[in-house]
Amino acid sequence: MTTLVTGTDTLTRDALTVLQPGFVGTTAPDWLLRRIGEGLSSVGLFGRNIASPEQLAALTARLRAERDDVLVAIDEEGGDVTRLEVRHGSSFPGNYALGSVDDPDLTRAVARELGRRLAACGVDLNWAPSADVNSNADNPVIGVRSFGADPELVARHTVAYVEGLQAVGVAACTKHFPGHGDTNVDSHHALPRIDVDLDTLHARELVPFRAAIAAGTQAVMSAHILLSALDPHRPATLSPRILTGLLRQELGFEGLIVTDGMEMQAIASTYGIERGSVLAIAAGADAICVGGGLADEDTVLRLRDALVDAVRTGELPEERLSDAAARVRALAAWTQAHRVRGAVSGSGAAVQEGTAPGTDIGLVAARRAVTVTTGERPYTPMTSAPYVAAFTPVANIAVGDETPWGVAAELERLLPGTATGTYDEPSVDAVLAAAGERRIVAVVRDSHRHPWMTRALDALLAARPDTVVVEMGLNQAEPRGALHIATHGAARVCGRAAAEAVAGV
């Protein structure tokens, strides 16, 4: 049973300071404003909080009317994971596309433009980039969110991304430490386990994090994964060996350590969010991310009270909570200084490093990332409206199923009258019947992970060899079809680049 906490004493304020909660709605609820006044120093934003850039700017201004140094955080990776453009799809192609181009200057320019848009809306902490090395192609939660499977490639693009974001005053939060790439379990649903040896971890998973720390990343996000070689008993988020021993002492990171969402089942179903939050702070974390699923005042109060109780009972040293709160305030001071400096210098202007003024850097990147392979015969671009058969897997929670993806909308713009159908383990006869005489564009996503998708493509290509195949996930399968287009991402801008290849423009 927890103790009811009242007032705004130092201990209570510190407990509020280390929380990064979410909320529901596009305006700040009264309870959130009240808690900011009492010491809450951070707020996390999700797609449900954003309707437009203008609305988001008004929302962040309202939060800062209560406290001018409040940290406003967001999970905006670009590509699959977008909150700014959750209803329409991202204008940026995502990490795997950038890694496939392998031009760090391009990655830096993309991150800078993304950061500029965030800063213009009043957001100053981005839970990105993903520095995970996607060494397991069957990974259900990382995939195209990673720059790739090579540690050195991931490292150089992580550095470029951090530099681009922070050049415009938005703090980067490199994730998911110490590396979520070699898992076959989504930590939103259960606790993943990685059983590789220490040499492998240092040569693979930790390489991008070392580089990000050297580049000055302001924050690092922990992963809810069990790495037996580092700590066989506790997941990274709750492990003193990993957060304090490895990240702080061995790697020398002095910035803010943020947890991944504490309501994720890897923690919530094994420790509970209250107990998990106490253990995370005790292990060395400084900020508790919660609010992707739990987004109400009761959650904030429960976590606050759990931390205060843990200090009062001696389970959590008060000095550790005080240190965590001080790191949150230090990052808030860093972002506030950059925000003021940007307002004075005008650095919020649309400066796009490495490109001509006015260039759509996201589209430039998406076009460069596309790989096109023709079949045995020369491909003739389509001039009439095709039929798009979208083979759709279940989206992971980080991506969400509310963000549209694919090529149909962009093909409709280029070839008016384009029709589309969405299929989950389809009958190919149904696809053929719906297509009629139209050319077929089959859109897949991580077809190597979904046997039903491979079977459907086999049957479709046997019946209609002139089918165009667009792969919008990891490009692991052999190219097939009259034209095979690998976009290396499923963002809206990737769909546009693919549509241009289909139509030959």
Coordinates of C-alpha atoms in Angstrom, one line a residue:
M1 CA 0.0 0.0 0.0
T2 CA 1.4 3.4 -1.0
T3 CA 1.5 6.5 1.1
L4 CA -0.7 9.5 -0.1
V5 CA 1.7 12.3 -1.0
T6 CA 0.6 15.9 -0.6
G7 CA 2.3 19.2 -1.1
T8 CA 5.4 20.0 -3.1
D9 CA 8.3 19.2 -0.8
T10 CA 11.7 18.5 -2.4
L11 CA 11.3 14.7 -2.4
T12 CA 7.9 14.9 -4.1
R13 CA 9.1 17.4 -6.7
D14 CA 12.1 15.1 -7.5
A15 CA 9.7 12.2 -7.9
L16 CA 7.6 14.2 -10.3
T17 CA 10.6 15.5 -12.1
V18 CA 11.8 12.1 -13.2
L19 CA 8.5 11.2 -14.9
Q20 CA 7.8 11.6 -18.6
P21 CA 4.1 11.0 -18.9
G22 CA 1.7 11.2 -21.8
F23 CA -1.9 12.4 -21.9
V24 CA -4.9 12.1 -24.1
G25 CA -6.2 14.9 -26.4
T26 CA -4.8 17.8 -28.5
T27 CA -5.0 20.3 -25.6
A28 CA -3.3 20.1 -22.2
P29 CA -5.7 18.8 -19.6
D30 CA -5.9 20.7 -16.3
W31 CA -4.4 17.9 -14.3
L32 CA -1.2 18.0 -16.4
L33 CA -0.8 21.7 -16.1
R34 CA -1.3 21.4 -12.3
R35 CA 1.4 18.7 -12.0
I36 CA 3.8 20.8 -14.1
G37 CA 3.3 23.6 -11.6
E38 CA 4.1 21.1 -8.8
G39 CA 7.3 19.9 -10.4
L40 CA 6.6 17.7 -13.4
S41 CA 9.5 18.5 -15.8
S42 CA 8.7 16.5 -18.9
V43 CA 5.8 15.6 -21.1
G44 CA 5.7 12.9 -23.8
L45 CA 3.7 13.4 -27.0
F46 CA 2.2 10.8 -29.3
G47 CA 0.1 10.8 -32.5
R48 CA -3.1 11.2 -30.5
N49 CA -1.9 14.6 -29.3
I50 CA -1.2 16.1 -32.8
A51 CA -3.6 17.5 -35.4
S52 CA -1.4 20.0 -37.2
P53 CA 1.8 21.9 -36.7
E54 CA -0.1 25.0 -35.6
Q55 CA -2.1 23.1 -33.0
L56 CA 1.1 21.4 -31.7
A57 CA 2.9 24.8 -31.4
A58 CA -0.1 26.1 -29.4
L59 CA 0.0 23.1 -27.2
T60 CA 3.7 23.3 -26.4
A61 CA 3.3 27.0 -25.7
R62 CA 0.5 26.3 -23.2
L63 CA 2.7 23.8 -21.4
R64 CA 5.5 26.3 -21.2
A65 CA 3.2 29.0 -19.9
E66 CA 3.2 26.8 -16.8
R67 CA 6.9 26.2 -16.8
D68 CA 9.2 27.7 -19.4
D69 CA 11.8 24.9 -19.1
V70 CA 9.5 21.9 -19.4
L71 CA 10.9 19.2 -21.6
V72 CA 8.5 18.3 -24.5
A73 CA 9.5 14.8 -25.8
I74 CA 8.2 12.9 -28.8
D75 CA 8.8 9.6 -30.6
E76 CA 9.5 10.9 -34.1
E77 CA 11.9 8.6 -36.0
G78 CA 10.6 9.5 -39.4
G79 CA 9.8 6.6 -41.7
D80 CA 7.5 4.0 -40.1
V81 CA 7.4 5.7 -36.6
T82 CA 6.0 9.1 -37.1
R83 CA 3.9 11.3 -34.7
L84 CA 4.1 14.6 -36.6
E85 CA 2.5 13.0 -39.7
V86 CA 0.7 10.0 -38.1
R87 CA -2.5 10.5 -40.2
H88 CA -0.8 10.8 -43.6
G89 CA 2.6 9.1 -43.4
S90 CA 6.1 10.6 -43.0
S91 CA 7.8 13.0 -45.3
F92 CA 11.1 11.3 -44.3
P93 CA 12.0 7.8 -45.5
G94 CA 13.4 6.3 -42.2
N95 CA 16.6 4.8 -41.0
Y96 CA 16.9 1.7 -43.3
A97 CA 16.5 3.9 -46.4
L98 CA 19.1 6.2 -45.2
G99 CA 21.5 3.4 -44.3
S100 CA 20.9 1.8 -47.8
V101 CA 22.1 5.1 -49.4
D102 CA 25.0 5.3 -46.9
D103 CA 25.6 9.0 -47.2
P104 CA 26.1 10.4 -43.7
D105 CA 25.8 13.9 -45.0
L106 CA 22.3 13.0 -46.3
T107 CA 21.4 11.5 -43.0
R108 CA 22.6 14.6 -41.2
A109 CA 20.5 16.8 -43.5
V110 CA 17.4 14.7 -43.0
A111 CA 17.8 14.8 -39.2
R112 CA 18.5 18.5 -39.2
E113 CA 15.3 19.2 -41.2
L114 CA 13.3 16.9 -39.0
G115 CA 14.7 18.6 -35.9
R116 CA 13.9 22.0 -37.4
R117 CA 10.3 21.0 -37.8
L118 CA 10.1 19.7 -34.2
A119 CA 11.8 22.8 -32.8
A120 CA 9.3 25.0 -34.8
C121 CA 6.5 23.2 -33.0
G122 CA 8.1 23.6 -29.6
V123 CA 9.4 20.0 -29.2
D124 CA 12.9 19.8 -27.8
L125 CA 13.6 16.1 -27.0
N126 CA 13.3 13.4 -29.6
W127 CA 13.3 9.7 -28.6
A128 CA 15.4 8.9 -31.6
P129 CA 17.5 7.7 -33.4
S130 CA 17.4 3.9 -33.2
A131 CA 21.0 2.8 -33.0
D132 CA 20.0 -0.9 -33.0
V133 CA 22.0 -3.1 -35.3
N134 CA 19.4 -5.2 -37.1
S135 CA 21.4 -8.4 -37.1
N136 CA 18.3 -10.6 -36.9
A137 CA 16.2 -10.2 -40.1
D138 CA 13.3 -11.8 -38.3
N139 CA 13.2 -9.1 -35.7
P140 CA 9.5 -8.1 -35.4
V141 CA 9.9 -4.6 -33.9
I142 CA 13.1 -3.1 -35.3
G143 CA 13.5 -3.9 -39.0
V144 CA 13.5 -0.8 -41.1
R145 CA 13.8 1.4 -38.0
S146 CA 17.5 0.4 -38.0
F147 CA 20.1 1.8 -40.3
G148 CA 21.1 -1.7 -41.2
A149 CA 22.9 -4.9 -40.1
D150 CA 26.5 -3.6 -40.1
P151 CA 27.7 -2.1 -36.8
E152 CA 30.0 0.5 -38.4
L153 CA 27.4 1.6 -40.9
V154 CA 24.8 2.0 -38.1
A155 CA 27.4 3.9 -36.0
R156 CA 28.2 6.5 -38.7
H157 CA 24.6 7.2 -39.4
T158 CA 23.7 7.3 -35.7
V159 CA 26.3 10.0 -35.3
A160 CA 25.1 11.9 -38.3
Y161 CA 21.5 11.8 -37.0
V162 CA 22.5 12.9 -33.5
E163 CA 24.5 15.8 -35.0
G164 CA 21.7 16.9 -37.3
L165 CA 19.0 16.9 -34.6
Q166 CA 21.2 18.7 -32.0
A167 CA 22.4 21.3 -34.4
V168 CA 19.0 22.8 -34.3
G169 CA 18.6 22.5 -30.5
V170 CA 16.6 19.3 -30.3
A171 CA 18.1 16.7 -27.9
A172 CA 18.7 13.3 -29.4
C173 CA 17.8 10.2 -27.4
T174 CA 19.8 7.3 -28.8
K175 CA 18.0 4.0 -28.4
H176 CA 17.5 1.1 -27.4
F177 CA 20.5 0.5 -25.2
P178 CA 22.4 -1.8 -25.2
G179 CA 20.8 -3.0 -28.5
H180 CA 17.4 -4.4 -29.6
G181 CA 18.5 -5.7 -33.0
D182 CA 19.1 -9.4 -32.3
T183 CA 15.7 -10.2 -30.8
N184 CA 12.8 -12.2 -32.2
V185 CA 10.3 -10.9 -29.5
D186 CA 8.7 -7.5 -29.4
S187 CA 9.2 -6.1 -25.9
H188 CA 5.7 -4.4 -26.2
H189 CA 4.4 -8.0 -25.7
A190 CA 7.0 -10.0 -23.7
L191 CA 10.6 -9.9 -22.4
P192 CA 13.1 -10.5 -25.2
R193 CA 16.3 -12.4 -24.4
I194 CA 19.7 -12.2 -26.1
D195 CA 22.2 -14.9 -25.3
V196 CA 25.3 -13.8 -27.3
D197 CA 28.7 -13.5 -25.6
L198 CA 30.3 -10.3 -24.3
D199 CA 32.7 -10.1 -27.3
T200 CA 29.8 -10.2 -29.7
L201 CA 28.0 -7.5 -27.8
H202 CA 31.0 -5.2 -27.8
A203 CA 31.8 -5.8 -31.4
R204 CA 28.2 -5.4 -32.6
E205 CA 25.5 -4.0 -30.3
L206 CA 27.6 -1.4 -28.5
V207 CA 29.5 0.0 -31.4
P208 CA 26.8 2.6 -32.4
F209 CA 26.2 3.6 -28.8
R210 CA 29.9 4.3 -28.2
A211 CA 29.9 6.5 -31.3
A212 CA 26.7 8.3 -30.2
I213 CA 28.2 9.0 -26.8
A214 CA 31.4 10.3 -28.4
A215 CA 29.2 12.5 -30.7
G216 CA 27.5 14.1 -27.6
T217 CA 24.1 12.5 -27.7
Q218 CA 22.2 14.3 -24.9
A219 CA 20.1 11.2 -23.9
V220 CA 20.1 7.4 -24.2
M221 CA 17.0 5.2 -24.0
S222 CA 17.2 1.8 -22.3
A223 CA 15.8 -1.4 -23.7
H224 CA 13.5 -3.9 -21.9
I225 CA 15.7 -6.8 -23.0
L226 CA 17.5 -9.5 -21.0
L227 CA 21.2 -9.9 -22.0
S228 CA 22.4 -12.9 -20.1
A229 CA 26.1 -12.1 -20.6
L230 CA 25.7 -8.7 -18.9
D231 CA 22.9 -9.5 -16.4
P232 CA 21.2 -12.9 -16.4
H233 CA 18.5 -11.7 -13.9
R234 CA 17.3 -8.2 -14.8
P235 CA 16.4 -6.6 -18.1
A236 CA 18.6 -3.7 -19.1
T237 CA 16.2 -1.0 -17.9
L238 CA 16.3 -2.4 -14.4
S239 CA 19.9 -3.5 -14.3
P240 CA 22.6 -1.6 -12.3
R241 CA 25.2 -3.6 -14.1
I242 CA 24.0 -2.3 -17.5
L243 CA 22.9 1.3 -16.7
T244 CA 25.5 2.2 -14.1
G245 CA 28.3 -0.3 -14.6
L246 CA 28.3 -0.4 -18.4
L247 CA 26.7 2.8 -19.7
R248 CA 27.9 5.3 -17.0
Q249 CA 31.2 3.9 -15.8
E250 CA 32.6 1.9 -18.8
L251 CA 31.2 3.9 -21.7
G252 CA 31.4 7.2 -19.8
F253 CA 27.9 8.5 -20.6
E254 CA 27.0 11.6 -18.5
G255 CA 23.7 12.6 -20.1
L256 CA 20.1 11.6 -19.4
I257 CA 19.1 7.9 -19.3
V258 CA 15.5 7.5 -20.3
T259 CA 13.6 4.2 -20.0
D260 CA 11.5 2.8 -22.8
G261 CA 7.8 2.8 -22.1
M262 CA 7.3 1.3 -18.7
E263 CA 3.8 0.0 -19.6
M264 CA 5.3 -2.3 -22.2
Q265 CA 4.6 -5.9 -21.2
A266 CA 8.3 -6.8 -20.8
I267 CA 8.2 -4.7 -17.6
A268 CA 4.5 -4.3 -16.7
S269 CA 3.7 -8.0 -16.8
T270 CA 6.8 -9.1 -14.9
Y271 CA 7.5 -6.3 -12.4
G272 CA 4.6 -3.9 -12.6
I273 CA 5.1 -0.3 -13.6
E274 CA 5.4 1.0 -10.0
R275 CA 8.0 -1.6 -8.9
G276 CA 9.7 -1.4 -12.3
S277 CA 10.0 2.4 -12.1
V278 CA 11.6 2.2 -8.6
L279 CA 14.1 -0.4 -9.8
A280 CA 14.9 1.6 -13.0
I281 CA 15.8 4.7 -11.0
A282 CA 17.8 2.7 -8.5
A283 CA 19.6 1.0 -11.4
G284 CA 20.7 4.3 -12.9
A285 CA 17.9 5.6 -15.1
D286 CA 17.0 9.3 -14.7
A287 CA 13.6 9.5 -16.5
I288 CA 10.6 7.2 -16.6
C289 CA 8.8 7.1 -19.9
V290 CA 5.2 6.2 -19.5
G291 CA 2.2 7.3 -21.5
G292 CA 2.1 5.4 -24.7
G293 CA -0.7 3.2 -23.3
L294 CA -1.2 4.7 -19.8
A295 CA -1.9 8.4 -20.1
D296 CA -3.8 9.7 -17.1
E297 CA -3.3 11.5 -13.8
D298 CA -3.7 8.3 -11.8
T299 CA -0.7 6.8 -13.4
V300 CA 1.4 9.8 -12.7
L301 CA 0.4 9.8 -9.0
R302 CA 0.9 6.1 -8.6
L303 CA 4.5 6.4 -9.9
R304 CA 5.2 9.5 -7.9
D305 CA 4.0 7.9 -4.7
A306 CA 5.9 4.6 -5.5
L307 CA 9.2 6.6 -5.8
V308 CA 8.6 8.6 -2.6
D309 CA 7.7 5.5 -0.7
A310 CA 10.8 3.7 -1.9
V311 CA 13.0 6.6 -0.6
R312 CA 11.2 6.7 2.7
T313 CA 11.6 2.9 3.2
G314 CA 15.2 3.0 2.3
E315 CA 14.8 0.9 -0.9
L316 CA 15.8 3.8 -3.1
P317 CA 18.6 6.2 -1.9
E318 CA 17.3 9.8 -1.9
E319 CA 20.7 10.8 -3.4
R320 CA 20.0 8.6 -6.5
L321 CA 16.5 10.2 -7.0
S322 CA 18.0 13.7 -6.5
D323 CA 20.7 12.9 -9.0
A324 CA 18.2 11.7 -11.5
A325 CA 16.1 14.8 -11.1
A326 CA 19.2 17.0 -11.5
R327 CA 20.0 15.3 -14.9
V328 CA 16.5 16.0 -16.1
R329 CA 16.8 19.6 -15.1
A330 CA 20.2 19.8 -16.8
L331 CA 18.8 18.6 -20.1
A332 CA 15.9 21.0 -19.7
A333 CA 18.4 23.9 -19.3
W334 CA 20.3 22.7 -22.4
T335 CA 17.2 22.7 -24.5
Q336 CA 16.0 26.0 -23.1
A337 CA 19.3 27.7 -23.9
H338 CA 19.2 26.4 -27.4
R339 CA 15.6 27.5 -27.8
V340 CA 16.4 31.0 -26.7
R341 CA 19.6 31.1 -28.9
G342 CA 17.6 29.9 -31.9
A343 CA 14.9 32.5 -31.4
V344 CA 17.6 35.3 -31.2
S345 CA 19.7 34.1 -34.1
G346 CA 16.9 32.9 -36.4
S347 CA 18.4 29.5 -36.7
G348 CA 14.9 28.0 -36.9
A349 CA 14.9 28.9 -40.6
A350 CA 14.6 26.1 -43.1
V351 CA 18.4 25.5 -43.5
Q352 CA 18.9 22.1 -45.2
E353 CA 22.5 21.1 -44.9
G354 CA 24.0 19.7 -48.1
T355 CA 21.1 20.6 -50.4
A356 CA 19.9 23.7 -52.3
P357 CA 17.5 26.0 -50.4
G358 CA 13.9 24.8 -50.8
T359 CA 14.8 21.2 -51.6
D360 CA 12.5 18.5 -50.2
I361 CA 15.3 16.6 -48.5
G362 CA 13.0 13.7 -47.5
L363 CA 12.0 13.1 -51.1
V364 CA 15.6 13.4 -52.2
A365 CA 16.5 10.7 -49.7
A366 CA 13.6 8.4 -50.6
R367 CA 14.4 8.6 -54.3
R368 CA 18.1 7.8 -53.7
A369 CA 17.1 4.8 -51.5
V370 CA 15.0 3.1 -54.2
T371 CA 16.5 0.1 -55.9
V372 CA 14.9 -1.0 -59.1
T373 CA 15.4 -4.4 -60.8
T374 CA 13.9 -5.2 -64.1
G375 CA 12.8 -8.7 -65.2
E376 CA 13.9 -10.6 -68.2
R377 CA 12.2 -8.2 -70.6
P378 CA 12.6 -4.4 -70.7
Y379 CA 10.0 -2.7 -68.4
T380 CA 7.5 -0.3 -70.0
P381 CA 6.3 2.3 -67.6
M382 CA 2.6 2.3 -66.9
T383 CA 0.5 4.9 -68.5
S384 CA -2.9 3.7 -67.4
A385 CA -4.4 3.2 -63.9
P386 CA -3.2 -0.1 -62.4
Y387 CA -4.7 -2.3 -59.6
V388 CA -2.7 -2.2 -56.4
A389 CA -2.8 -5.4 -54.3
A390 CA -1.5 -4.5 -50.8
F391 CA -0.4 -7.5 -48.8
T392 CA -0.6 -6.2 -45.3
P393 CA 1.0 -7.7 -42.2
V394 CA 0.0 -6.8 -38.7
A395 CA 1.9 -3.6 -37.6
N396 CA 3.9 -3.6 -34.5
I397 CA 2.8 -1.3 -31.7
A398 CA 5.7 1.1 -32.1
V399 CA 4.6 1.8 -35.7
G400 CA 0.8 1.5 -35.1
D401 CA -1.8 0.7 -37.6
E402 CA -3.2 4.2 -37.9
T403 CA -0.5 5.5 -40.2
P404 CA -1.1 4.8 -43.9
W405 CA 1.5 3.2 -46.0
G406 CA 1.9 1.8 -49.5
V407 CA 1.9 3.3 -53.1
A408 CA -1.8 3.5 -54.0
A409 CA -2.3 7.1 -53.0
E410 CA 0.8 8.2 -54.8
L411 CA 0.0 6.2 -57.9
E412 CA -3.5 7.7 -57.9
R413 CA -1.8 11.1 -58.1
L414 CA 0.3 10.1 -61.1
L415 CA -2.2 7.7 -62.7
P416 CA -5.8 8.8 -61.9
G417 CA -8.2 6.0 -61.5
T418 CA -5.8 3.6 -59.7
A419 CA -7.7 1.0 -57.7
T420 CA -6.5 -0.8 -54.6
G421 CA -7.4 -3.8 -52.4
T422 CA -5.9 -4.7 -49.1
Y423 CA -5.2 -8.4 -48.4
D424 CA -4.3 -10.5 -45.4
E425 CA -3.4 -14.1 -46.6
P426 CA -5.3 -13.5 -49.8
S427 CA -6.9 -15.7 -52.4
V428 CA -5.0 -14.9 -55.5
D429 CA -8.2 -15.6 -57.5
A430 CA -9.8 -12.7 -55.6
V431 CA -6.9 -10.4 -56.5
L432 CA -7.1 -11.4 -60.2
A433 CA -10.9 -10.9 -60.2
A434 CA -10.6 -7.5 -58.7
A435 CA -7.8 -6.4 -61.0
G436 CA -9.5 -7.5 -64.2
E437 CA -7.5 -6.3 -67.2
R438 CA -5.5 -3.8 -65.2
R439 CA -1.8 -4.2 -64.6
I440 CA -1.1 -5.4 -61.0
V441 CA 1.2 -3.7 -58.6
A442 CA 1.8 -6.1 -55.6
V443 CA 2.9 -4.3 -52.5
V444 CA 4.6 -6.3 -49.8
R445 CA 6.3 -5.6 -46.5
D446 CA 9.0 -7.9 -45.1
S447 CA 7.9 -10.7 -47.3
H448 CA 10.7 -12.9 -46.0
R449 CA 9.0 -12.9 -42.6
H450 CA 5.5 -13.9 -43.8
P451 CA 5.2 -17.2 -45.7
W452 CA 1.7 -16.4 -46.8
M453 CA 3.0 -13.3 -48.6
T454 CA 5.6 -15.4 -50.5
R455 CA 2.9 -18.0 -51.5
A456 CA 0.6 -15.2 -52.7
L457 CA 3.4 -13.6 -54.8
D458 CA 4.3 -17.0 -56.3
A459 CA 0.8 -17.7 -57.4
L460 CA 0.2 -14.1 -58.6
L461 CA 3.4 -14.0 -60.7
A462 CA 2.6 -17.4 -62.2
A463 CA -0.8 -16.1 -63.3
R464 CA 0.4 -12.6 -64.2
P465 CA 4.1 -12.4 -65.0
D466 CA 3.8 -8.7 -65.8
T467 CA 3.0 -7.9 -62.2
V468 CA 5.2 -5.2 -60.6
V469 CA 6.4 -6.0 -57.0
V470 CA 7.1 -3.3 -54.5
E471 CA 8.9 -4.4 -51.3
M472 CA 8.5 -1.7 -48.6
G473 CA 10.3 -3.6 -45.7
L474 CA 13.7 -5.3 -45.4
N475 CA 14.8 -6.3 -48.9
Q476 CA 15.7 -9.9 -48.1
A477 CA 14.0 -11.8 -50.9
E478 CA 15.3 -12.2 -54.4
P479 CA 13.9 -9.6 -56.8
R480 CA 10.9 -10.9 -58.8
G481 CA 8.3 -9.5 -61.2
A482 CA 8.4 -7.5 -64.4
L483 CA 9.8 -4.7 -62.2
H484 CA 11.0 -5.1 -58.6
I485 CA 11.2 -1.9 -56.5
A486 CA 12.8 -2.0 -53.1
T487 CA 12.0 1.2 -51.2
H488 CA 13.8 0.2 -47.9
G489 CA 10.9 1.8 -45.9
A490 CA 7.2 2.2 -45.9
A491 CA 6.8 6.0 -45.3
R492 CA 4.5 8.0 -47.5
V493 CA 7.6 9.5 -49.2
C494 CA 8.8 6.0 -50.0
G495 CA 5.5 5.3 -51.7
R496 CA 5.9 8.4 -53.8
A497 CA 9.4 7.3 -54.9
A498 CA 8.1 3.9 -55.8
A499 CA 5.1 5.3 -57.7
E500 CA 7.5 7.4 -59.8
A501 CA 9.4 4.3 -60.7
V502 CA 6.2 2.5 -61.7
A503 CA 5.1 5.4 -63.9
G504 CA 8.5 6.2 -65.2
V505 CA 8.6 9.8 -64.1

